[in-house]
mmCIF file of C-alpha atoms in Angstrom:
data_model
loop_
_atom_site.group_PDB
_atom_site.id
_atom_site.type_symbol
_atom_site.label_atom_id
_atom_site.label_comp_id
_atom_site.label_asym_id
_atom_site.label_seq_id
_atom_site.Cartn_x
_atom_site.Cartn_y
_atom_site.Cartn_z
ATOM 1 C CA UNK A 1 -2.541 11.051 -12.418
ATOM 2 C CA UNK A 2 -1.406 7.712 -10.988
ATOM 3 C CA UNK A 3 -3.497 5.980 -8.378
ATOM 4 C CA UNK A 4 -2.079 3.497 -5.905
ATOM 5 C CA UNK A 5 -4.316 1.232 -3.838
ATOM 6 C CA UNK A 6 -2.740 -0.986 -1.192
ATOM 7 C CA UNK A 7 -4.934 -3.685 0.295
ATOM 8 C CA UNK A 8 -3.881 -5.825 3.215
ATOM 9 C CA UNK A 9 -5.488 -8.517 5.290
ATOM 10 C CA UNK A 10 -6.394 -7.437 8.802
ATOM 11 C CA UNK A 11 -4.354 -10.240 10.371
ATOM 12 C CA UNK A 12 -1.234 -8.232 9.479
ATOM 13 C CA UNK A 13 -1.555 -6.406 12.784
ATOM 14 C CA UNK A 14 0.306 -3.149 12.950
ATOM 15 C CA UNK A 15 0.606 -2.649 9.214
ATOM 16 C CA UNK A 16 2.052 0.879 9.084
ATOM 17 C CA UNK A 17 -0.483 2.455 6.739
ATOM 18 C CA UNK A 18 0.701 6.045 6.735
ATOM 19 C CA UNK A 19 4.384 5.182 6.758
ATOM 20 C CA UNK A 20 3.944 2.670 3.934
ATOM 21 C CA UNK A 21 2.109 5.205 1.784
ATOM 22 C CA UNK A 22 4.788 7.817 2.424
ATOM 23 C CA UNK A 23 7.523 5.369 1.489
ATOM 24 C CA UNK A 24 5.675 4.078 -1.567
ATOM 25 C CA UNK A 25 5.011 7.575 -2.837
ATOM 26 C CA UNK A 26 8.658 8.542 -2.371
ATOM 27 C CA UNK A 27 9.750 5.446 -4.283
ATOM 28 C CA UNK A 28 7.293 5.848 -7.130
ATOM 29 C CA UNK A 29 8.054 9.551 -7.526
ATOM 30 C CA UNK A 30 11.796 8.804 -7.490
ATOM 31 C CA UNK A 31 11.254 6.458 -10.456
ATOM 32 C CA UNK A 32 10.655 9.481 -12.652
ATOM 33 C CA UNK A 33 7.332 8.090 -13.907
ATOM 34 C CA UNK A 34 5.135 10.693 -12.188
ATOM 35 C CA UNK A 35 5.134 14.067 -13.899
ATOM 36 C CA UNK A 36 4.079 16.115 -10.859
ATOM 37 C CA UNK A 37 4.482 14.646 -7.392
ATOM 38 C CA UNK A 38 1.040 15.856 -6.378
ATOM 39 C CA UNK A 39 -0.512 13.659 -9.071
ATOM 40 C CA UNK A 40 0.158 10.452 -7.163
ATOM 41 C CA UNK A 41 -2.887 9.582 -5.062
ATOM 42 C CA UNK A 42 -2.341 6.629 -2.753
ATOM 43 C CA UNK A 43 -4.553 4.916 -0.215
ATOM 44 C CA UNK A 44 -4.848 1.774 1.864
ATOM 45 C CA UNK A 45 -7.719 -0.637 2.324
ATOM 46 C CA UNK A 46 -7.724 -2.890 5.379
ATOM 47 C CA UNK A 47 -9.612 -6.070 4.492
ATOM 48 C CA UNK A 48 -11.445 -7.589 7.433
ATOM 49 C CA UNK A 49 -13.198 -10.461 5.679
ATOM 50 C CA UNK A 50 -10.939 -12.592 3.508
ATOM 51 C CA UNK A 51 -10.230 -16.224 2.680
ATOM 52 C CA UNK A 52 -6.953 -17.341 1.105
ATOM 53 C CA UNK A 53 -7.093 -20.694 -0.677
ATOM 54 C CA UNK A 54 -9.082 -23.554 0.824
ATOM 55 C CA UNK A 55 -7.070 -24.839 3.759
ATOM 56 C CA UNK A 56 -8.691 -23.542 6.949
ATOM 57 C CA UNK A 57 -5.808 -24.802 9.082
ATOM 58 C CA UNK A 58 -3.218 -22.610 7.346
ATOM 59 C CA UNK A 59 -2.253 -19.208 8.708
ATOM 60 C CA UNK A 60 -2.176 -16.829 5.762
ATOM 61 C CA UNK A 61 -2.217 -13.130 4.990
ATOM 62 C CA UNK A 62 -1.714 -10.918 1.982
ATOM 63 C CA UNK A 63 -0.754 -7.462 0.881
ATOM 64 C CA UNK A 64 -1.626 -6.386 -2.642
ATOM 65 C CA UNK A 65 -0.831 -3.127 -4.396
ATOM 66 C CA UNK A 66 -2.454 -1.875 -7.574
ATOM 67 C CA UNK A 67 -0.846 1.012 -9.428
ATOM 68 C CA UNK A 68 -3.035 2.589 -12.103
ATOM 69 C CA UNK A 69 -1.219 4.613 -14.746
ATOM 70 C CA UNK A 70 -2.252 6.171 -18.017
ATOM 71 C CA UNK A 71 -1.497 3.668 -20.775
ATOM 72 C CA UNK A 72 1.751 3.999 -22.699
ATOM 73 C CA UNK A 73 4.535 2.744 -20.433
ATOM 74 C CA UNK A 74 6.717 -0.065 -21.732
ATOM 75 C CA UNK A 75 6.595 -3.502 -20.101
ATOM 76 C CA UNK A 76 10.086 -2.813 -18.724
ATOM 77 C CA UNK A 77 8.987 0.387 -17.015
ATOM 78 C CA UNK A 78 5.966 -1.337 -15.535
ATOM 79 C CA UNK A 79 8.036 -4.248 -14.304
ATOM 80 C CA UNK A 80 10.488 -1.836 -12.709
ATOM 81 C CA UNK A 81 7.643 -0.031 -10.954
ATOM 82 C CA UNK A 82 6.117 -3.234 -9.623
ATOM 83 C CA UNK A 83 9.498 -4.330 -8.265
ATOM 84 C CA UNK A 84 10.083 -0.980 -6.571
ATOM 85 C CA UNK A 85 6.678 -1.163 -4.925
ATOM 86 C CA UNK A 86 7.240 -4.757 -3.873
ATOM 87 C CA UNK A 87 10.594 -3.887 -2.305
ATOM 88 C CA UNK A 88 8.982 -1.239 -0.111
ATOM 89 C CA UNK A 89 6.135 -3.515 0.922
ATOM 90 C CA UNK A 90 8.523 -6.379 1.639
ATOM 91 C CA UNK A 91 10.423 -4.141 4.032
ATOM 92 C CA UNK A 92 7.423 -2.625 5.806
ATOM 93 C CA UNK A 93 4.805 -5.376 5.959
ATOM 94 C CA UNK A 94 4.592 -7.133 9.336
ATOM 95 C CA UNK A 95 5.332 -10.831 9.220
ATOM 96 C CA UNK A 96 3.520 -12.636 12.031
ATOM 97 C CA UNK A 97 5.247 -15.818 13.125
ATOM 98 C CA UNK A 98 4.140 -18.890 11.202
ATOM 99 C CA UNK A 99 2.075 -16.937 8.692
ATOM 100 C CA UNK A 100 2.509 -17.253 4.943
ATOM 101 C CA UNK A 101 2.201 -13.664 3.754
ATOM 102 C CA UNK A 102 1.711 -13.229 0.015
ATOM 103 C CA UNK A 103 2.849 -10.019 -1.611
ATOM 104 C CA UNK A 104 1.665 -8.971 -5.065
ATOM 105 C CA UNK A 105 1.720 -5.881 -7.250
ATOM 106 C CA UNK A 106 -0.438 -5.248 -10.294
ATOM 107 C CA UNK A 107 0.163 -2.416 -12.778
ATOM 108 C CA UNK A 108 -3.056 -1.339 -14.502
ATOM 109 C CA UNK A 109 -3.363 0.783 -17.635
ATOM 110 C CA UNK A 110 -5.951 3.529 -17.627
ATOM 111 C CA UNK A 111 -7.542 4.606 -20.915
ATOM 112 C CA UNK A 112 -5.759 7.771 -21.956
ATOM 113 C CA UNK A 113 -8.488 8.943 -24.356
ATOM 114 C CA UNK A 114 -11.273 8.710 -21.803
ATOM 115 C CA UNK A 115 -9.495 9.761 -18.618
ATOM 116 C CA UNK A 116 -10.597 13.063 -17.135
ATOM 117 C CA UNK A 117 -8.316 15.048 -14.859
ATOM 118 C CA UNK A 118 -8.855 18.414 -13.234
ATOM 119 C CA UNK A 119 -8.683 20.336 -9.977
ATOM 120 C CA UNK A 120 -11.244 22.239 -7.927
ATOM 121 C CA UNK B 1 -24.657 -3.464 -16.356
ATOM 122 C CA UNK B 2 -22.515 -0.394 -15.684
ATOM 123 C CA UNK B 3 -20.814 0.002 -12.338
ATOM 124 C CA UNK B 4 -19.797 3.360 -10.922
ATOM 125 C CA UNK B 5 -17.444 3.649 -7.956
ATOM 126 C CA UNK B 6 -16.747 7.085 -6.474
ATOM 127 C CA UNK B 7 -13.880 7.332 -4.007
ATOM 128 C CA UNK B 8 -13.141 10.475 -2.054
ATOM 129 C CA UNK B 9 -10.640 11.428 0.597
ATOM 130 C CA UNK B 10 -12.133 11.824 4.062
ATOM 131 C CA UNK B 11 -10.844 15.395 4.385
ATOM 132 C CA UNK B 12 -13.618 16.438 1.986
ATOM 133 C CA UNK B 13 -15.942 16.846 4.949
ATOM 134 C CA UNK B 14 -19.588 16.817 4.077
ATOM 135 C CA UNK B 15 -19.204 15.119 0.709
ATOM 136 C CA UNK B 16 -22.861 14.517 -0.203
ATOM 137 C CA UNK B 17 -22.682 10.793 -0.910
ATOM 138 C CA UNK B 18 -26.324 10.025 -1.589
ATOM 139 C CA UNK B 19 -26.990 13.242 -3.471
ATOM 140 C CA UNK B 20 -23.892 12.799 -5.609
ATOM 141 C CA UNK B 21 -24.875 9.247 -6.541
ATOM 142 C CA UNK B 22 -28.405 10.355 -7.421
ATOM 143 C CA UNK B 23 -27.062 13.159 -9.610
ATOM 144 C CA UNK B 24 -24.433 10.966 -11.234
ATOM 145 C CA UNK B 25 -26.940 8.252 -12.030
ATOM 146 C CA UNK B 26 -29.333 10.798 -13.543
ATOM 147 C CA UNK B 27 -26.538 12.199 -15.694
ATOM 148 C CA UNK B 28 -25.226 8.851 -16.862
ATOM 149 C CA UNK B 29 -28.701 7.531 -17.647
ATOM 150 C CA UNK B 30 -29.503 10.744 -19.553
ATOM 151 C CA UNK B 31 -26.458 10.074 -21.747
ATOM 152 C CA UNK B 32 -28.349 7.224 -23.385
ATOM 153 C CA UNK B 33 -25.513 4.764 -22.710
ATOM 154 C CA UNK B 34 -27.393 2.670 -20.150
ATOM 155 C CA UNK B 35 -29.956 0.325 -21.666
ATOM 156 C CA UNK B 36 -32.128 -0.047 -18.537
ATOM 157 C CA UNK B 37 -31.847 2.501 -15.757
ATOM 158 C CA UNK B 38 -31.833 -0.222 -13.127
ATOM 159 C CA UNK B 39 -28.602 -1.597 -14.588
ATOM 160 C CA UNK B 40 -26.512 1.265 -13.247
ATOM 161 C CA UNK B 41 -25.079 0.294 -9.874
ATOM 162 C CA UNK B 42 -23.267 3.139 -8.131
ATOM 163 C CA UNK B 43 -21.532 3.398 -4.786
ATOM 164 C CA UNK B 44 -19.147 5.582 -2.812
ATOM 165 C CA UNK B 45 -16.010 4.722 -0.890
ATOM 166 C CA UNK B 46 -14.775 7.147 1.765
ATOM 167 C CA UNK B 47 -11.007 6.771 2.030
ATOM 168 C CA UNK B 48 -9.672 7.425 5.521
ATOM 169 C CA UNK B 49 -6.013 6.646 4.964
ATOM 170 C CA UNK B 50 -4.447 8.368 1.973
ATOM 171 C CA UNK B 51 -1.303 10.216 0.948
ATOM 172 C CA UNK B 52 -1.197 12.517 -2.084
ATOM 173 C CA UNK B 53 2.269 13.172 -3.501
ATOM 174 C CA UNK B 54 5.205 13.645 -1.142
ATOM 175 C CA UNK B 55 4.809 17.115 0.348
ATOM 176 C CA UNK B 56 3.493 16.721 3.902
ATOM 177 C CA UNK B 57 2.949 20.482 4.255
ATOM 178 C CA UNK B 58 0.431 20.642 1.396
ATOM 179 C CA UNK B 59 -3.308 20.412 2.001
ATOM 180 C CA UNK B 60 -4.686 18.032 -0.591
ATOM 181 C CA UNK B 61 -7.764 15.948 -1.291
ATOM 182 C CA UNK B 62 -9.150 13.932 -4.149
ATOM 183 C CA UNK B 63 -12.310 12.546 -5.631
ATOM 184 C CA UNK B 64 -12.043 9.784 -8.224
ATOM 185 C CA UNK B 65 -14.792 8.082 -10.189
ATOM 186 C CA UNK B 66 -14.474 4.824 -12.069
ATOM 187 C CA UNK B 67 -17.184 3.854 -14.531
ATOM 188 C CA UNK B 68 -17.053 0.250 -15.715
ATOM 189 C CA UNK B 69 -18.884 -0.510 -18.943
ATOM 190 C CA UNK B 70 -19.036 -3.495 -21.227
ATOM 191 C CA UNK B 71 -16.417 -3.000 -23.932
ATOM 192 C CA UNK B 72 -17.483 -1.559 -27.267
ATOM 193 C CA UNK B 73 -18.036 2.176 -26.764
ATOM 194 C CA UNK B 74 -16.064 4.551 -28.963
ATOM 195 C CA UNK B 75 -13.387 6.778 -27.438
ATOM 196 C CA UNK B 76 -15.701 9.753 -28.081
ATOM 197 C CA UNK B 77 -18.553 8.201 -26.110
ATOM 198 C CA UNK B 78 -16.210 7.365 -23.260
ATOM 199 C CA UNK B 79 -14.746 10.851 -23.228
ATOM 200 C CA UNK B 80 -18.247 12.315 -23.165
ATOM 201 C CA UNK B 81 -19.181 10.115 -20.217
ATOM 202 C CA UNK B 82 -16.093 11.053 -18.247
ATOM 203 C CA UNK B 83 -16.777 14.746 -18.819
ATOM 204 C CA UNK B 84 -20.400 14.404 -17.727
ATOM 205 C CA UNK B 85 -19.334 12.636 -14.553
ATOM 206 C CA UNK B 86 -16.628 15.218 -13.886
ATOM 207 C CA UNK B 87 -19.111 18.073 -14.294
ATOM 208 C CA UNK B 88 -21.388 16.613 -11.617
ATOM 209 C CA UNK B 89 -18.523 15.974 -9.223
ATOM 210 C CA UNK B 90 -17.096 19.447 -9.813
ATOM 211 C CA UNK B 91 -20.403 20.938 -8.780
ATOM 212 C CA UNK B 92 -21.037 18.754 -5.738
ATOM 213 C CA UNK B 93 -17.620 18.103 -4.209
ATOM 214 C CA UNK B 94 -16.829 20.282 -1.190
ATOM 215 C CA UNK B 95 -13.803 22.527 -1.613
ATOM 216 C CA UNK B 96 -12.208 23.252 1.747
ATOM 217 C CA UNK B 97 -10.341 26.558 1.825
ATOM 218 C CA UNK B 98 -6.703 26.262 0.830
ATOM 219 C CA UNK B 99 -7.002 22.640 -0.291
ATOM 220 C CA UNK B 100 -5.945 21.423 -3.713
ATOM 221 C CA UNK B 101 -8.696 18.981 -4.624
ATOM 222 C CA UNK B 102 -7.968 16.722 -7.574
ATOM 223 C CA UNK B 103 -10.834 15.338 -9.598
ATOM 224 C CA UNK B 104 -10.422 12.386 -11.957
ATOM 225 C CA UNK B 105 -12.628 9.999 -13.897
ATOM 226 C CA UNK B 106 -11.573 6.686 -15.393
ATOM 227 C CA UNK B 107 -13.695 4.698 -17.864
ATOM 228 C CA UNK B 108 -12.956 0.980 -17.701
ATOM 229 C CA UNK B 109 -13.924 -1.661 -20.249
ATOM 230 C CA UNK B 110 -15.353 -4.910 -18.938
ATOM 231 C CA UNK B 111 -14.850 -8.099 -20.942
ATOM 232 C CA UNK B 112 -18.084 -8.694 -22.804
ATOM 233 C CA UNK B 113 -17.432 -12.392 -23.449
ATOM 234 C CA UNK B 114 -16.799 -13.245 -19.814
ATOM 235 C CA UNK B 115 -19.231 -10.941 -18.029
ATOM 236 C CA UNK B 116 -22.106 -12.640 -16.243
ATOM 237 C CA UNK B 117 -25.323 -10.801 -15.515
ATOM 238 C CA UNK B 118 -28.505 -12.033 -13.898
ATOM 239 C CA UNK B 119 -31.090 -11.321 -11.236
ATOM 240 C CA UNK B 120 -32.286 -13.214 -8.192
ATOM 241 C CA UNK C 1 -2.178 -15.317 -8.037
ATOM 242 C CA UNK C 2 -5.903 -14.798 -8.629
ATOM 243 C CA UNK C 3 -7.757 -12.184 -6.657
ATOM 244 C CA UNK C 4 -11.489 -12.328 -6.021
ATOM 245 C CA UNK C 5 -13.415 -9.326 -4.712
ATOM 246 C CA UNK C 6 -17.098 -9.728 -3.850
ATOM 247 C CA UNK C 7 -19.054 -6.542 -3.257
ATOM 248 C CA UNK C 8 -22.608 -6.532 -1.999
ATOM 249 C CA UNK C 9 -25.100 -3.885 -1.041
ATOM 250 C CA UNK C 10 -25.741 -3.646 2.685
ATOM 251 C CA UNK C 11 -29.488 -4.185 2.247
ATOM 252 C CA UNK C 12 -28.726 -7.862 1.605
ATOM 253 C CA UNK C 13 -28.917 -8.472 5.343
ATOM 254 C CA UNK C 14 -27.256 -11.629 6.487
ATOM 255 C CA UNK C 15 -25.054 -12.080 3.446
ATOM 256 C CA UNK C 16 -22.867 -14.993 4.569
ATOM 257 C CA UNK C 17 -19.470 -13.443 3.932
ATOM 258 C CA UNK C 18 -17.197 -16.157 5.251
ATOM 259 C CA UNK C 19 -19.301 -19.016 3.942
ATOM 260 C CA UNK C 20 -19.571 -17.420 0.506
ATOM 261 C CA UNK C 21 -15.814 -16.944 0.278
ATOM 262 C CA UNK C 22 -15.201 -20.542 1.338
ATOM 263 C CA UNK C 23 -17.662 -21.805 -1.270
ATOM 264 C CA UNK C 24 -16.322 -19.525 -4.002
ATOM 265 C CA UNK C 25 -12.743 -20.534 -3.328
ATOM 266 C CA UNK C 26 -13.686 -24.223 -3.428
ATOM 267 C CA UNK C 27 -15.471 -23.713 -6.737
ATOM 268 C CA UNK C 28 -12.722 -21.693 -8.359
ATOM 269 C CA UNK C 29 -10.003 -24.074 -7.208
ATOM 270 C CA UNK C 30 -12.053 -27.052 -8.478
ATOM 271 C CA UNK C 31 -12.094 -25.428 -11.925
ATOM 272 C CA UNK C 32 -8.397 -26.255 -12.293
ATOM 273 C CA UNK C 33 -7.526 -22.659 -13.146
ATOM 274 C CA UNK C 34 -5.575 -21.959 -9.946
ATOM 275 C CA UNK C 35 -2.118 -23.501 -9.889
ATOM 276 C CA UNK C 36 -1.733 -23.558 -6.093
ATOM 277 C CA UNK C 37 -4.806 -23.293 -3.888
ATOM 278 C CA UNK C 38 -3.052 -20.808 -1.608
ATOM 279 C CA UNK C 39 -2.735 -18.372 -4.511
ATOM 280 C CA UNK C 40 -6.424 -17.505 -4.502
ATOM 281 C CA UNK C 41 -6.973 -14.431 -2.344
ATOM 282 C CA UNK C 42 -10.640 -13.593 -1.843
ATOM 283 C CA UNK C 43 -12.397 -10.872 0.113
ATOM 284 C CA UNK C 44 -15.746 -9.195 0.540
ATOM 285 C CA UNK C 45 -16.695 -5.534 0.553
ATOM 286 C CA UNK C 46 -20.004 -4.523 2.147
ATOM 287 C CA UNK C 47 -21.197 -1.354 0.422
ATOM 288 C CA UNK C 48 -23.184 0.920 2.714
ATOM 289 C CA UNK C 49 -23.770 3.836 0.361
ATOM 290 C CA UNK C 50 -25.154 2.864 -3.025
ATOM 291 C CA UNK C 51 -27.762 3.930 -5.560
ATOM 292 C CA UNK C 52 -29.075 1.574 -8.243
ATOM 293 C CA UNK C 53 -30.661 3.277 -11.246
ATOM 294 C CA UNK C 54 -32.815 6.340 -10.758
ATOM 295 C CA UNK C 55 -36.104 5.110 -9.321
ATOM 296 C CA UNK C 56 -36.130 5.909 -5.596
ATOM 297 C CA UNK C 57 -39.343 3.904 -5.070
ATOM 298 C CA UNK C 58 -37.776 0.633 -6.225
ATOM 299 C CA UNK C 59 -36.266 -1.846 -3.775
ATOM 300 C CA UNK C 60 -32.969 -2.964 -5.231
ATOM 301 C CA UNK C 61 -29.750 -4.633 -4.212
ATOM 302 C CA UNK C 62 -26.696 -6.062 -5.891
ATOM 303 C CA UNK C 63 -23.875 -8.497 -5.522
ATOM 304 C CA UNK C 64 -20.879 -8.190 -7.828
ATOM 305 C CA UNK C 65 -17.795 -10.372 -8.058
ATOM 306 C CA UNK C 66 -14.574 -9.482 -9.784
ATOM 307 C CA UNK C 67 -12.037 -12.204 -10.475
ATOM 308 C CA UNK C 68 -8.601 -10.979 -11.491
ATOM 309 C CA UNK C 69 -6.398 -13.471 -13.290
ATOM 310 C CA UNK C 70 -3.110 -13.236 -15.118
ATOM 311 C CA UNK C 71 -3.890 -12.685 -18.801
ATOM 312 C CA UNK C 72 -3.916 -15.670 -21.128
ATOM 313 C CA UNK C 73 -7.124 -17.589 -20.447
ATOM 314 C CA UNK C 74 -9.428 -18.219 -23.376
ATOM 315 C CA UNK C 75 -12.832 -16.539 -23.511
ATOM 316 C CA UNK C 76 -14.396 -19.951 -22.906
ATOM 317 C CA UNK C 77 -12.414 -20.518 -19.728
ATOM 318 C CA UNK C 78 -13.314 -17.046 -18.483
ATOM 319 C CA UNK C 79 -16.975 -17.554 -19.263
ATOM 320 C CA UNK C 80 -16.924 -20.851 -17.425
ATOM 321 C CA UNK C 81 -15.363 -19.207 -14.375
ATOM 322 C CA UNK C 82 -17.891 -16.395 -14.313
ATOM 323 C CA UNK C 83 -20.743 -18.909 -14.508
ATOM 324 C CA UNK C 84 -19.302 -21.000 -11.695
ATOM 325 C CA UNK C 85 -18.959 -17.931 -9.500
ATOM 326 C CA UNK C 86 -22.465 -16.770 -10.384
ATOM 327 C CA UNK C 87 -23.923 -20.164 -9.480
ATOM 328 C CA UNK C 88 -22.423 -20.007 -5.989
ATOM 329 C CA UNK C 89 -23.578 -16.449 -5.426
ATOM 330 C CA UNK C 90 -27.045 -17.245 -6.715
ATOM 331 C CA UNK C 91 -27.339 -19.982 -4.141
ATOM 332 C CA UNK C 92 -25.931 -18.073 -1.169
ATOM 333 C CA UNK C 93 -27.074 -14.471 -1.621
ATOM 334 C CA UNK C 94 -30.087 -13.513 0.507
ATOM 335 C CA UNK C 95 -33.141 -12.461 -1.462
ATOM 336 C CA UNK C 96 -35.248 -10.051 0.586
ATOM 337 C CA UNK C 97 -38.924 -10.128 -0.361
ATOM 338 C CA UNK C 98 -39.831 -7.691 -3.101
ATOM 339 C CA UNK C 99 -36.232 -6.740 -3.844
ATOM 340 C CA UNK C 100 -34.687 -6.910 -7.307
ATOM 341 C CA UNK C 101 -31.227 -8.283 -6.618
ATOM 342 C CA UNK C 102 -28.778 -8.012 -9.482
ATOM 343 C CA UNK C 103 -25.920 -10.470 -9.709
ATOM 344 C CA UNK C 104 -22.875 -9.848 -11.897
ATOM 345 C CA UNK C 105 -19.412 -11.303 -12.376
ATOM 346 C CA UNK C 106 -16.509 -9.642 -14.154
ATOM 347 C CA UNK C 107 -13.307 -11.456 -15.139
ATOM 348 C CA UNK C 108 -10.348 -9.085 -15.317
ATOM 349 C CA UNK C 109 -6.990 -9.741 -16.955
ATOM 350 C CA UNK C 110 -3.882 -8.727 -15.055
ATOM 351 C CA UNK C 111 -0.741 -7.775 -16.976
ATOM 352 C CA UNK C 112 1.502 -10.801 -16.880
ATOM 353 C CA UNK C 113 4.705 -8.891 -17.720
ATOM 354 C CA UNK C 114 4.295 -6.357 -14.929
ATOM 355 C CA UNK C 115 2.755 -8.468 -12.183
ATOM 356 C CA UNK C 116 4.933 -9.059 -9.139
ATOM 357 C CA UNK C 117 4.375 -12.027 -6.888
ATOM 358 C CA UNK C 118 6.287 -13.138 -3.833
ATOM 359 C CA UNK C 119 6.005 -14.238 -0.223
ATOM 360 C CA UNK C 120 7.396 -12.879 3.026
#
């Protein structure tokens, strides 16, 4: 059931989309928080049009991951998941010279009562 | 005021984007949960880069809908909406032979106090 | 830490993506709600496939902004932010003749305990 969305700014040339998703899925599944490995659905979004802050002279990029889980995890479990995801992204995200690259991870609760899940 | 976002993996070749949005809007409006039909703003996102689980030999796809509503609906109303949306997607989503296609629907509350709404 | 995502329907030809993000960032930073200007990460999404309501004869478009902030702001602060964002979008969004263009702003809380933030 979890969904992972990884967004990154297009100035992070060579961001290894497929490799990053493979590594993130392996890490998240290894956490024990995904009941069936096939439930974890992960994707990347490359953001072409972005502005970071308000200093046009600064060279800046970002990578941001959002993990959506059914509600019910403890704050500790969520914090652990966000740190695991961040560790993978820190290792795999390109770091162009002179660029400030911000890395963030958000853990989002999904409404357990309303969520629908099935297969075709 | 509601927003509907339908994401699908690009291996669901021939996903009928426009037809699915028409059918979803008709279904959601027929539920009686949208005050003015014009308020329902729906769109699709075709996801090119995705990884589902951690078994590279498995053939997998997904379609995921997120309906964002101003907070205040009961869990029963939300559950009914997610099932209506799922029924439409189950009917219209292509099912390539041998592929496990996951279907999910998430109903998201928007903050009523902070939400801004207007027209040009 | 805040994230701003501005989506607009592709029939709003000439939507000034870069200019709008510059103006929105200036406005949001001027509100005093962003600790460091570099923390505000803003981007646009141009939506090609959309359906608004269920009247195919009507000419309709939309622009929708989502501001994600760490939880803790008062409803008044959030309302003020959504109105500031709306004012900028109202000024800068193209208004094709005869089109009903809907404008909306959603302020989303991010989970402070789980959120990860760092730099490369």
